[in-house]
Short mmCIF file of C-alpha atoms in Angstrom, two decimals:
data_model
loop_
_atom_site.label_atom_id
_atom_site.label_comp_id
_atom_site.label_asym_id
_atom_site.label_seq_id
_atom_site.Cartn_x
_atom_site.Cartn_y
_atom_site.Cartn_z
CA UNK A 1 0.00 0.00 0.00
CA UNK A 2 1.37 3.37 -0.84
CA UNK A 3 -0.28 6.94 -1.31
CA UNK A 4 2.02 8.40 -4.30
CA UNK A 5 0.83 10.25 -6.45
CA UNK A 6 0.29 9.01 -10.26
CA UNK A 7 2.09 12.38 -11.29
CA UNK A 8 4.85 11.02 -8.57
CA UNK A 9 5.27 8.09 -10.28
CA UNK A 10 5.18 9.09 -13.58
CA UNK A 11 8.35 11.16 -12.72
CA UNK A 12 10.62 8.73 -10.66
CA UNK A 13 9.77 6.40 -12.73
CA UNK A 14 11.17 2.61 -12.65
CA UNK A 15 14.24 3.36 -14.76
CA UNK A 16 14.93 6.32 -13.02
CA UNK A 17 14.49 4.51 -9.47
CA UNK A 18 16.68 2.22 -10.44
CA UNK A 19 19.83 4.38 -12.39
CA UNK A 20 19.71 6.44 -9.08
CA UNK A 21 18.67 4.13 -6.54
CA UNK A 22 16.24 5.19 -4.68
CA UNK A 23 12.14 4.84 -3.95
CA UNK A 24 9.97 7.33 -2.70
CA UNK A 25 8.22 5.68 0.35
CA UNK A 26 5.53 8.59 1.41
CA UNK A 27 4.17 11.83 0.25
CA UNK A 28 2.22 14.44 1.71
CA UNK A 29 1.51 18.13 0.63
CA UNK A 30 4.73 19.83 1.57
CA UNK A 31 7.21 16.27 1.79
CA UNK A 32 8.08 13.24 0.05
CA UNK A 33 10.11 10.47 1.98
CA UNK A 34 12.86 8.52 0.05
CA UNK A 35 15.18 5.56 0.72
CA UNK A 36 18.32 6.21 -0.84
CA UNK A 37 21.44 4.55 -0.44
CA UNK A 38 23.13 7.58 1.42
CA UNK A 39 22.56 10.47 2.41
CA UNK A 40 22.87 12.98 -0.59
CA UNK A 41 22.34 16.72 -0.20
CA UNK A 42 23.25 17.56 -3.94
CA UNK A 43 20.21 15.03 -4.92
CA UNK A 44 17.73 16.04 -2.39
CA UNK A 45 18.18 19.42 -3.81
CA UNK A 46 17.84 18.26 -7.28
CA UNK A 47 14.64 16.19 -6.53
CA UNK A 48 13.01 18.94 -4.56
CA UNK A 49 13.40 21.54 -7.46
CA UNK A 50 12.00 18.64 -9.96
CA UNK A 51 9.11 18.23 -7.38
CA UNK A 52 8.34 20.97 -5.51
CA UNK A 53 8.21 19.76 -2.27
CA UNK A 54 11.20 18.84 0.33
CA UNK A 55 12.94 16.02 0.44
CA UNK A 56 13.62 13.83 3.12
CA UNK A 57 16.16 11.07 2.69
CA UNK A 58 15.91 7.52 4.92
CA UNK A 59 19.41 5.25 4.36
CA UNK A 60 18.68 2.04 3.19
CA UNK A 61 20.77 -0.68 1.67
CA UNK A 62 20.66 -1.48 -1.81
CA UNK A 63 18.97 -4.87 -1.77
CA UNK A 64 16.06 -3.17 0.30
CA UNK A 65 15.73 -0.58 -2.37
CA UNK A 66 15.45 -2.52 -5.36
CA UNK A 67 12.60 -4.92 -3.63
CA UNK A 68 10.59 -1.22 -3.00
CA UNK A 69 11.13 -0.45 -6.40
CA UNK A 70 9.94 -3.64 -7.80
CA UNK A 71 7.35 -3.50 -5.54
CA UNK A 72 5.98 0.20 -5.97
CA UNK A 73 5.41 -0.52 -9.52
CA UNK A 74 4.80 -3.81 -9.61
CA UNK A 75 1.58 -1.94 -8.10
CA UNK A 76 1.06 -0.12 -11.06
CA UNK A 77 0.47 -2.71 -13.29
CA UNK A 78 -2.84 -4.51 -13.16
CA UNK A 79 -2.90 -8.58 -11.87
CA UNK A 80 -2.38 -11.31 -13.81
CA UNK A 81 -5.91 -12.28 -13.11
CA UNK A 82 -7.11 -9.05 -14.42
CA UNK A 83 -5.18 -9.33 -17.55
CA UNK A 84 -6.74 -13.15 -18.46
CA UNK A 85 -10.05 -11.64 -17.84
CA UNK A 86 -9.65 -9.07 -20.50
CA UNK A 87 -8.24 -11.77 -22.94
CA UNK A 88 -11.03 -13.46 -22.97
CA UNK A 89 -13.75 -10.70 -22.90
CA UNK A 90 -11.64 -9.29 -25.80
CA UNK A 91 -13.27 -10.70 -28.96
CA UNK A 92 -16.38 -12.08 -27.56
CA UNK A 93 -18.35 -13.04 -24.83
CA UNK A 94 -18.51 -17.08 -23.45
CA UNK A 95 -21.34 -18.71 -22.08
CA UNK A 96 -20.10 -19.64 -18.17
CA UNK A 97 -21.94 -22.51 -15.88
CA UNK A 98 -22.01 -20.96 -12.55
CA UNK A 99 -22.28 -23.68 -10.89
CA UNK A 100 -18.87 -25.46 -12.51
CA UNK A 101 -16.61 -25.00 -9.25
CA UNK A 102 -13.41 -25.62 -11.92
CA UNK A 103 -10.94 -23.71 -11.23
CA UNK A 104 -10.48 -23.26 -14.60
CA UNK A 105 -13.48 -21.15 -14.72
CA UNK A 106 -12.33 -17.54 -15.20
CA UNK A 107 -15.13 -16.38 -13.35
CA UNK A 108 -14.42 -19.05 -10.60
CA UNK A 109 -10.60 -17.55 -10.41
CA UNK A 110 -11.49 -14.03 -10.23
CA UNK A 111 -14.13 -14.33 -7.50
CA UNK A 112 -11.35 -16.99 -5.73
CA UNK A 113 -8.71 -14.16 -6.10
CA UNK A 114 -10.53 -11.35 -4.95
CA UNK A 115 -11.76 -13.71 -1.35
CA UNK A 116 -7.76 -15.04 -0.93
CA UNK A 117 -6.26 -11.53 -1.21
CA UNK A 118 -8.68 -10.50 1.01
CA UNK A 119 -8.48 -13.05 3.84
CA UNK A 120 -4.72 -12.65 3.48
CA UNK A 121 -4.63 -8.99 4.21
CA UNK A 122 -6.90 -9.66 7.45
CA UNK A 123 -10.17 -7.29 5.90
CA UNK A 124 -13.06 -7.79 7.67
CA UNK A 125 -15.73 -6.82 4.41
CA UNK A 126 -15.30 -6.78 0.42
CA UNK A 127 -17.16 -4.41 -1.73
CA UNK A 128 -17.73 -4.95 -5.47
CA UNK A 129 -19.10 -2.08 -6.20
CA UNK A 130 -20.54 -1.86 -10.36
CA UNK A 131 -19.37 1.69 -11.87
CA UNK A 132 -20.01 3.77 -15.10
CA UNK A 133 -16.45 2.36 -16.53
CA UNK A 134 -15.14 -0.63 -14.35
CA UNK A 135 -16.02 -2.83 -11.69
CA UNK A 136 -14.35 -1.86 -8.30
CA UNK A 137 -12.95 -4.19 -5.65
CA UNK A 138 -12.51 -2.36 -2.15
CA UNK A 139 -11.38 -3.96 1.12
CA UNK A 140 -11.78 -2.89 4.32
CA UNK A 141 -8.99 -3.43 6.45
CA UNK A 142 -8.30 -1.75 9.92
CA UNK A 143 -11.90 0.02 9.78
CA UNK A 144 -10.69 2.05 6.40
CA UNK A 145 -12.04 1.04 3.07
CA UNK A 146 -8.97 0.72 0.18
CA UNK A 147 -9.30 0.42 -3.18
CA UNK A 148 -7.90 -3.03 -4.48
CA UNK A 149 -8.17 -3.85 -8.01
CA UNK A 150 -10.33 -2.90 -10.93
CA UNK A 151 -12.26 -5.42 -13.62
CA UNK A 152 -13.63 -4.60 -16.78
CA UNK A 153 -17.38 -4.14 -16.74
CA UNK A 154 -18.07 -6.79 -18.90
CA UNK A 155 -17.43 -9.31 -16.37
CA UNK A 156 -19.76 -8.09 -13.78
CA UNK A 157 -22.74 -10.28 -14.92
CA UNK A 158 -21.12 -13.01 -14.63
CA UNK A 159 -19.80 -12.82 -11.24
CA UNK A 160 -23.22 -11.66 -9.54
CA UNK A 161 -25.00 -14.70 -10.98
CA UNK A 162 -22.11 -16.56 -9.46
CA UNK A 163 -22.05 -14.96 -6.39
CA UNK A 164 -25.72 -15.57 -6.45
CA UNK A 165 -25.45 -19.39 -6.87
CA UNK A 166 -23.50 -19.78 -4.14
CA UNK A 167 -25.13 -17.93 -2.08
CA UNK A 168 -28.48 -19.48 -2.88
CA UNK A 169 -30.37 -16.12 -3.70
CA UNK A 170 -32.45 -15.67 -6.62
CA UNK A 171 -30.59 -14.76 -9.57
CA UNK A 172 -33.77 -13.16 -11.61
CA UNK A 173 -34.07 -10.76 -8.77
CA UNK A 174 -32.30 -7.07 -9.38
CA UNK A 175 -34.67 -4.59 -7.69
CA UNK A 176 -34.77 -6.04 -4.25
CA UNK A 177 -32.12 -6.02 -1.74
CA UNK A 178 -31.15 -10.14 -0.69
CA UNK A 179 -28.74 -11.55 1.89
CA UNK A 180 -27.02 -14.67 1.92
CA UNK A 181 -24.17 -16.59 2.88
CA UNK A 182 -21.88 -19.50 1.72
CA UNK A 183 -18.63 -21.56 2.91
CA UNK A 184 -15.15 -20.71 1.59
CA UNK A 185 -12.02 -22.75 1.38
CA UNK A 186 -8.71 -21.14 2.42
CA UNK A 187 -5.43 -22.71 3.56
CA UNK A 188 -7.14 -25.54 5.02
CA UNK A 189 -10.09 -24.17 6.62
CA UNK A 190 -13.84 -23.47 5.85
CA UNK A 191 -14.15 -19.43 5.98
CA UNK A 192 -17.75 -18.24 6.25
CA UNK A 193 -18.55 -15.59 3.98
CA UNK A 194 -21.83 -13.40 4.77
CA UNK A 195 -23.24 -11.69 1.21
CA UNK A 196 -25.69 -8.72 1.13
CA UNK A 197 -26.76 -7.19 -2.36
CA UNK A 198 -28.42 -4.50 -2.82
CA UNK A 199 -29.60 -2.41 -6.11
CA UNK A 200 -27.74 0.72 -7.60
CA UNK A 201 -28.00 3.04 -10.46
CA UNK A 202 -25.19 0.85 -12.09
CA UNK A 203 -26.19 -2.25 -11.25
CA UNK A 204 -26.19 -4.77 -7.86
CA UNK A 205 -23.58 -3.65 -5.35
CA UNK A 206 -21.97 -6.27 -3.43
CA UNK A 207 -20.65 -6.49 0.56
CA UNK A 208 -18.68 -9.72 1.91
CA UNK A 209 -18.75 -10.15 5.76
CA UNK A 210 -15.83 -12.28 6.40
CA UNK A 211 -16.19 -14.40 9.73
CA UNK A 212 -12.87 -16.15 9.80
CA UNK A 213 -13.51 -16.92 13.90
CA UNK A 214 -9.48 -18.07 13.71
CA UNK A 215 -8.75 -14.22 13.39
CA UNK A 216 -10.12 -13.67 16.90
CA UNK A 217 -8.84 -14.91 19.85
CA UNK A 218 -12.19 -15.42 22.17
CA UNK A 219 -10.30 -14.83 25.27
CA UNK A 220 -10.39 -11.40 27.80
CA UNK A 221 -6.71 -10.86 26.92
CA UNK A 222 -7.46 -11.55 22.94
CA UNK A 223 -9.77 -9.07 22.91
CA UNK A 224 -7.65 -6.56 24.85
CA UNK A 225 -9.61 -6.63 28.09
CA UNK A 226 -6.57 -6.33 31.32
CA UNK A 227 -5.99 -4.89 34.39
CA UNK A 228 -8.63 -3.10 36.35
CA UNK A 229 -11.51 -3.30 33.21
CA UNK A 230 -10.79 -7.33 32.84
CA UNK A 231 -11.31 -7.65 37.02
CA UNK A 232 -14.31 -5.21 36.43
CA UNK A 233 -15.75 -6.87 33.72
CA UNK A 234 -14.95 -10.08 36.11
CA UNK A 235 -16.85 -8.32 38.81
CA UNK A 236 -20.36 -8.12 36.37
CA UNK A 237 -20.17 -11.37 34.62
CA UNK A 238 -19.90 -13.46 38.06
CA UNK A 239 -23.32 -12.29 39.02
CA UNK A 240 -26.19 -14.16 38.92
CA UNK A 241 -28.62 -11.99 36.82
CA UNK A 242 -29.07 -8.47 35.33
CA UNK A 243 -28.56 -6.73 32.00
CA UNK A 244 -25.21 -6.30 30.93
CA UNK A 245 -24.81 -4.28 27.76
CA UNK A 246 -21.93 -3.84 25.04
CA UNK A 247 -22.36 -0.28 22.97
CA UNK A 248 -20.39 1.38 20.31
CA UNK A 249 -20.83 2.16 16.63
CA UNK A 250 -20.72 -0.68 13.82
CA UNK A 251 -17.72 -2.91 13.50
CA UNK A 252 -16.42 -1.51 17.04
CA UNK A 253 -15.49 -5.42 17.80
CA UNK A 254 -18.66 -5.63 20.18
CA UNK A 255 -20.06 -9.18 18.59
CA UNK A 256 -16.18 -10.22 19.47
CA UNK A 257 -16.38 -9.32 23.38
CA UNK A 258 -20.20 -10.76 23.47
CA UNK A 259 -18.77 -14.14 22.28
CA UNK A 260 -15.77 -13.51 24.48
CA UNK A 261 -17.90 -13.20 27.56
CA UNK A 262 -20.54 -16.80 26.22
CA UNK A 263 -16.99 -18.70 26.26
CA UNK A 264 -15.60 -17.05 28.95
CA UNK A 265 -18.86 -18.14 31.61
CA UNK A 266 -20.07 -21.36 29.39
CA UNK A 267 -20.18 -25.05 31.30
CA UNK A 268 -21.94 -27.93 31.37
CA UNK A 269 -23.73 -26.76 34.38
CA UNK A 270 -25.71 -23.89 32.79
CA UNK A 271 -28.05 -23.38 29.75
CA UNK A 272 -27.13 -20.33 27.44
CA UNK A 273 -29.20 -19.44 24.25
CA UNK A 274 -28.61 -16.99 21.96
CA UNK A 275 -31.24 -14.99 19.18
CA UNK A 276 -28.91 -13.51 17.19
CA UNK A 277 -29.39 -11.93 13.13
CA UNK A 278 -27.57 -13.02 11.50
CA UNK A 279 -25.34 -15.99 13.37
CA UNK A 280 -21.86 -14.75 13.21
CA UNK A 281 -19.71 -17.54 14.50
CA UNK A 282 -20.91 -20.61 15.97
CA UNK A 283 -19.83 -21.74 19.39
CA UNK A 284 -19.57 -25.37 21.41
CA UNK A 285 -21.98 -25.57 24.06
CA UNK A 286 -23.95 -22.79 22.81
CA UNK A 287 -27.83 -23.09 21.63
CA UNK A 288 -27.83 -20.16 18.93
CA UNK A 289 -31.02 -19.49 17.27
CA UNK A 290 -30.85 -17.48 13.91
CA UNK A 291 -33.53 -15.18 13.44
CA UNK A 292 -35.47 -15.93 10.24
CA UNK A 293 -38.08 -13.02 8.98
CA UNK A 294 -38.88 -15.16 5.91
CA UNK A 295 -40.56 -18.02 8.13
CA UNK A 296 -41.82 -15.37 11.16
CA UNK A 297 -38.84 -15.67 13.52
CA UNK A 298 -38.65 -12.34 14.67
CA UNK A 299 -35.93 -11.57 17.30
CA UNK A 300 -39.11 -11.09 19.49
CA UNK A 301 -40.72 -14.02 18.95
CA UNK A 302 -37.36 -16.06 19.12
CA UNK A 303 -36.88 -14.23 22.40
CA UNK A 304 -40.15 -15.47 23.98
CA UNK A 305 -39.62 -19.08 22.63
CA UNK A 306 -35.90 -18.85 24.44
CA UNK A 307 -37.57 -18.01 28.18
CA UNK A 308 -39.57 -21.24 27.80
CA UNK A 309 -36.43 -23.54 27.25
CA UNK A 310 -34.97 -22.79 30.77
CA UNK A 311 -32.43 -20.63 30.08
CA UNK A 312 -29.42 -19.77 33.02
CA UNK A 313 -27.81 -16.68 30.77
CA UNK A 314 -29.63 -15.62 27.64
CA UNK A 315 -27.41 -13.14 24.49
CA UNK A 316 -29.47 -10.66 22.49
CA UNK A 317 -27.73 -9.87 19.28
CA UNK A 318 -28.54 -6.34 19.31
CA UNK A 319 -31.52 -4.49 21.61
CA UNK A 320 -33.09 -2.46 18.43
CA UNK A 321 -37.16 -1.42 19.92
CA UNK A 322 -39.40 -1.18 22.70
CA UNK A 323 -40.32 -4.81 22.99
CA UNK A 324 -36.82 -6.27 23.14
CA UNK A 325 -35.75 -3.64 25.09
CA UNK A 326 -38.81 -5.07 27.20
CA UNK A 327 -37.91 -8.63 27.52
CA UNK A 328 -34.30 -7.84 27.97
CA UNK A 329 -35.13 -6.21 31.07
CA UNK A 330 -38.05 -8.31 32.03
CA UNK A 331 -35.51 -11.15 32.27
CA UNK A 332 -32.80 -9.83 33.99
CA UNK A 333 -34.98 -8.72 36.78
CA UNK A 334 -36.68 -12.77 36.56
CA UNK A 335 -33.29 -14.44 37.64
CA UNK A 336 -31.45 -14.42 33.99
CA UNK A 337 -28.05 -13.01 33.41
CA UNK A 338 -28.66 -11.19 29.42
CA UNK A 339 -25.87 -10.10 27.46
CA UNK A 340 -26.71 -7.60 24.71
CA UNK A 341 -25.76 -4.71 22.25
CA UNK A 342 -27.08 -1.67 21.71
CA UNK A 343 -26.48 1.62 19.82
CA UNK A 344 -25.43 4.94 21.90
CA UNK A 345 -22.20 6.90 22.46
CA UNK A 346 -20.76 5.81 25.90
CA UNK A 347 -21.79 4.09 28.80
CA UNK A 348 -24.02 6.10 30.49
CA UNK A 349 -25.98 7.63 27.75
CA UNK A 350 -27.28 3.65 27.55
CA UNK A 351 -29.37 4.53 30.20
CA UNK A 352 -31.15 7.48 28.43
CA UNK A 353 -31.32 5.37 25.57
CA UNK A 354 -33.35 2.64 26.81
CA UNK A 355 -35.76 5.17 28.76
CA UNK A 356 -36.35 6.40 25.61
CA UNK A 357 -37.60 2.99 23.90
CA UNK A 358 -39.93 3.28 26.52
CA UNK A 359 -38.83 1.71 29.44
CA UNK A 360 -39.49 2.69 33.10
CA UNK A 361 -36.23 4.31 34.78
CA UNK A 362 -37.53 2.19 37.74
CA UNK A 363 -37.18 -0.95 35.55
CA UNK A 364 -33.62 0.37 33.71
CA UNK A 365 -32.67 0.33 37.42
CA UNK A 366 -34.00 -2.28 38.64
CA UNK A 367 -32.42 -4.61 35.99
CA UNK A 368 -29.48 -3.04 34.69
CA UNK A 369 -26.05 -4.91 35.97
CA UNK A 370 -23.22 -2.80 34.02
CA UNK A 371 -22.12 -1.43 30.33
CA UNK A 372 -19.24 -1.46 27.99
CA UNK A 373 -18.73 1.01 25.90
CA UNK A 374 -15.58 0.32 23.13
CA UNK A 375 -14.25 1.30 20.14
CA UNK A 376 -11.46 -0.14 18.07
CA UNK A 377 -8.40 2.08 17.53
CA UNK A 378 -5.80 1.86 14.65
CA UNK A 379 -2.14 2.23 15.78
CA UNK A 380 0.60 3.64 14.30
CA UNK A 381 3.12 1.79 12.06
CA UNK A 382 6.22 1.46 14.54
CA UNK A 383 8.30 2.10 11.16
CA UNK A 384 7.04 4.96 10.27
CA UNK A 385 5.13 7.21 12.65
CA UNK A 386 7.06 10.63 12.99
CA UNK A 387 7.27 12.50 16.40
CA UNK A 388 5.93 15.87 16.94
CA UNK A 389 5.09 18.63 19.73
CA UNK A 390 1.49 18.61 19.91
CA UNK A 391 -0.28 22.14 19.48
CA UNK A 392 -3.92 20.75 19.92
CA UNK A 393 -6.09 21.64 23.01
CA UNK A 394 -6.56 18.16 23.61
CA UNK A 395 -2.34 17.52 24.47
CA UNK A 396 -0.83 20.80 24.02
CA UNK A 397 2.41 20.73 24.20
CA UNK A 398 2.97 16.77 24.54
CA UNK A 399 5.39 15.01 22.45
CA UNK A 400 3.19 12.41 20.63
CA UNK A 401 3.25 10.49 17.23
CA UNK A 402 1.32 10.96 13.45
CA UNK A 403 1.00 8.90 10.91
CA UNK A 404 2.56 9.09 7.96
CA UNK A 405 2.55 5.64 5.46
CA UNK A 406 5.36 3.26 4.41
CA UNK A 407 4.57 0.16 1.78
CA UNK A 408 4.60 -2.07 5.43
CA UNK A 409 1.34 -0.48 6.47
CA UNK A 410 -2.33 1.47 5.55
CA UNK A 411 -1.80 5.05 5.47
CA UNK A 412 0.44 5.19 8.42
CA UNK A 413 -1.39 2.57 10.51
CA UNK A 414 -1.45 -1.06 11.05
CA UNK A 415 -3.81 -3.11 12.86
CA UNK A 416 -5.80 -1.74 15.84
CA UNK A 417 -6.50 -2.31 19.43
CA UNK A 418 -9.90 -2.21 21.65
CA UNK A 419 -10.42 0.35 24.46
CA UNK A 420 -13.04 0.44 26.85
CA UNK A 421 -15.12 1.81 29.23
CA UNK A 422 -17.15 0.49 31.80
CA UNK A 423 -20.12 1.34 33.81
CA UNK A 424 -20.76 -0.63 37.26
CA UNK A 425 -24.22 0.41 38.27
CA UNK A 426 -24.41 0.20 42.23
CA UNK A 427 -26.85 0.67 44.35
CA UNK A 428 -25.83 4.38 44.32
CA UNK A 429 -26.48 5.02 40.46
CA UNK A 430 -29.33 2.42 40.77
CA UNK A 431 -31.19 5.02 43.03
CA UNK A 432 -29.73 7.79 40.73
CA UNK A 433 -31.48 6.16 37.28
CA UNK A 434 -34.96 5.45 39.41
CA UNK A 435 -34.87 9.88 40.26
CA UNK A 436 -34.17 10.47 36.99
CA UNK A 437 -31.02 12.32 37.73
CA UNK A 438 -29.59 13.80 34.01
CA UNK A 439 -27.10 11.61 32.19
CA UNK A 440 -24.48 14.19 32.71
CA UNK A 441 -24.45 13.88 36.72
CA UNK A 442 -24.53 9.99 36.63
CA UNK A 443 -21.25 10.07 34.28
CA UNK A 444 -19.52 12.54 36.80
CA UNK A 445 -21.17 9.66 39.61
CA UNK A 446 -19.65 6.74 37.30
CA UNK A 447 -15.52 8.49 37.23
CA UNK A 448 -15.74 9.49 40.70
CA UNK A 449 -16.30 5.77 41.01
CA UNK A 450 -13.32 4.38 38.86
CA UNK A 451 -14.94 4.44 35.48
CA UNK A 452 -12.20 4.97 33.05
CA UNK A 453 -14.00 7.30 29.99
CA UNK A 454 -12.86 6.20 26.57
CA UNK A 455 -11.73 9.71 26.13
CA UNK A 456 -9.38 8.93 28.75
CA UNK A 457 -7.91 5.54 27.52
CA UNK A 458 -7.29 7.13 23.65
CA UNK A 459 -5.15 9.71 25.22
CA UNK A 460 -3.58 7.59 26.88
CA UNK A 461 -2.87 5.04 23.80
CA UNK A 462 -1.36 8.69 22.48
CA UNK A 463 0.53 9.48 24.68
CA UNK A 464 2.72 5.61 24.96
CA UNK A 465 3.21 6.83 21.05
CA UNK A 466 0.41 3.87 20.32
CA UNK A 467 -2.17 5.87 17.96
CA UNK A 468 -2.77 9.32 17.02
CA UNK A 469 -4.58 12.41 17.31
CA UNK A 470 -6.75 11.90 14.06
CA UNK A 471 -8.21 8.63 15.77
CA UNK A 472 -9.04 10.53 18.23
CA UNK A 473 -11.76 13.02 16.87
CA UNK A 474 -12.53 10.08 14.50
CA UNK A 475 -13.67 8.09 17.58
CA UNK A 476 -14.85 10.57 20.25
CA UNK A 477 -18.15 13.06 20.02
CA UNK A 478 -16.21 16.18 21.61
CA UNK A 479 -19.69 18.01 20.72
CA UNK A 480 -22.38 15.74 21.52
CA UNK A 481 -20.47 13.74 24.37
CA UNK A 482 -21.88 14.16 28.07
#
């Protein structure tokens, strides 16, 4: 991955990389970073009148430049796969049987291609998306979406229908959105591979959900829980019954801790049932019921059928109206532990969420147990992050890190790590939610008590040099929060 300009390219070109040897590495608006073999005044000079920007010069050794070279332009030339596919369309179009799982089919290879390079590079969704002049191939990897590869449009036919086979959708239908789902094959493992369509004013637009469940680790330390949150989130899941919700925006990793917490309590000793839409991953000594709208299994009706099977702890995929909002609560106050998601900011804004579903602050009180509020934060490359004094209100004057973006990482990052925060309701805040007290007095209750904010813990990941400033306004409400 790079972010060089074509213009860039087009002027340190491969021949010229390679007479001079040397590789520009990362560009912004005023800089341009370059391995070169030494350091050079004379040519950073000369490169920064040819490009009008200065020049900063890494050392590297010669083998290590060549390999960037290769591999920066290697980039600019399309696949192999991409290439065939334009050989064949060339003269005239073949007749394909979708369901021929040869993988000698050239739509078989390109739809294989586009799921290994994905699983390889760790992204969590595809998109093949159907433009005006090309179909586009985007994955998104450490919460950004990248642009991958590009197919000619004469192709895309083909590969919805086969998508649609194998997902088992209809393949007349165009105007409605469908889901789906099928089973892939990598390196030894079955991968399953969640498919939504959806129309567009080019044509069907395509997400892949990957749920590779080996990428996880299902454990409190896998999913970055330690120290005082792990004993606190210790403290809520050894009780007997009560609510315990898991908030944050989509793709925060809050599925991940749900499961985390269903292994973490499971045994032979208790019953746990799940209602969850879709099922993501399916667990040992779990009973997970998928909801189904196409044969009436709603979430609510699955959720009544689940408090008739005897259940000892009972996981709500997500708490979306009045009704499951309802049950939930009904439940925990009946002797059930239930684990659920739901959609707010932070932690205690939960509680002014669910009053306003409908539900009696008496009730929120009466049966909620605790809530974890996370978010998933990129980190910096450790190659290439650059130190700088901070001038922002938010760490003025603090020596911290930015990204910048070397061919090891995305733009500067690479990979990302959970924070949290977590709510204990006690009797205290119990008494505060049945008032009514605002949602601004029982956060300032809730850090007077211990409750790390995750305003707090993403400063702090900036601080130890871990992420930046950027991910922090990308991840923190400094208008709407409480």
């Amino acid at each position: 991955m790079n972010n060089l300009s074509s213009d860039l390219k087009n002027t340190l070109n491969k021949k010229f990389c390679r007479k001079n040897l040397i590789v520009p590495i990362f560009e912004e608006k005023t800089k341009i970073i370059i391995y070169a073999k030494r350091e050079d005044s004379i040519l950073a000079y000369n490169l920064s009148e040819m490009l009008g920007k200065n020049i900063e010069i890494l050392v590297k050794d010669e083998e290590t430049i060549l390999k960037e070279i290769d591999k920066l332009f290697e980039e600019n030339e399309d696949p192999e796969i991409v290439k065939e596919i334009n050989r064949i369309f060339k003269n005239k179009k073949e007749e394909f049987n979708f369901d021929d799982d040869s993988k000698d089919s050239p739509v078989v290879k390109v739809l294989n291609y586009i799921l290994d390079e994905a699983i390889s590079k760790n992204a969590s969704d595809i998109h093949i998306e159907h433009l005006k002049d090309y179909i586009l191939i985007r994955y998104r990897i450490d919460g950004s979406l990248l642009e991958m590869v590009k197919f000619p449009t004469v192709l895309y036919p083909y590969l919805i229908t086969r998508i649609k086979v194998l997902s088992r959708l209809d393949i007349a239908e165009k105007r409605l959105p469908q889901d789906g789902r099928f089973s892939y094959f990598f390196r030894g493992r079955n991968i399953d591979i969640r498919v939504a369509l959806s129309p567009t004013s080019y044509g069907e637009k395509v997400v892949f959900r990957i749920l590779d469940v080996n990428r996880v680790d299902y454990t409190p330390e896998g999913i970055g829980l330690s120290g005082e949150n792990y004993k606190k989130v210790l403290t809520l899941i050894n009780q007997p019954q009560g609510l315990i919700l898991i908030t944050g925006p989509t793709s925060s990793g809050k599925t991940s801790t749900l499961y985390t917490l269903l292994k973490f309590i499971a045994s032979s000793q208790i019953n746990i049932m799940t209602i969850e839409d879709p099922i993501e991953y399916k667990m040992e000594g779990i009973n997970q019921i998928e909801v189904n709208e196409n044969t009436g299994l709603s979430f609510e009706l699955g959720l009544k059928s689940i408090l008739r099977m005897d259940p000892d702890k009972i996981m709500i995929g997500e708490i979306r109206n009045r009704e499951t909002a309802h049950i939930a609560i009904s439940a925990s106050i009946t002797g059930h532990q239930v684990f659920s998601t739901i959609h707010t900011e932070n932690s205690p804004a939960v509680v002014g969420r669910l009053v306003d579903m409908g539900i009696e602050p008496y009730l929120v009180s009466a049966g909620l147990l605790g809530v974890i509020s996370q978010r998933l934060i990129k980190k910096l490359c450790p190659i290439c992050k650059e130190k700088y004094i901070s001038k922002d209100p938010i760490l003025k004057g603090k020596e911290i890190y930015k990204h910048c973006g070397c061919p090891r990482c995305n733009g500067g990052y690479l990979g990302r790590k959970a924070v949290f925060e977590i709510m204990i309701v006690d009797e205290k805040m119990k008494e505060m939610i049945a008032g009514k007290e605002s949602l601004a007095k029982i956060k300032t209750y809730a850090i007077s008590e211990g409750m790390k904010t995750l305003s707090h813990e993403i400063k702090k990941l900036i601080e130890n040099g871990e992420t930046s400033l950027d991910e922090y306004y990308r991840n923190i409400n400094t208008i709407g929060e409480i």
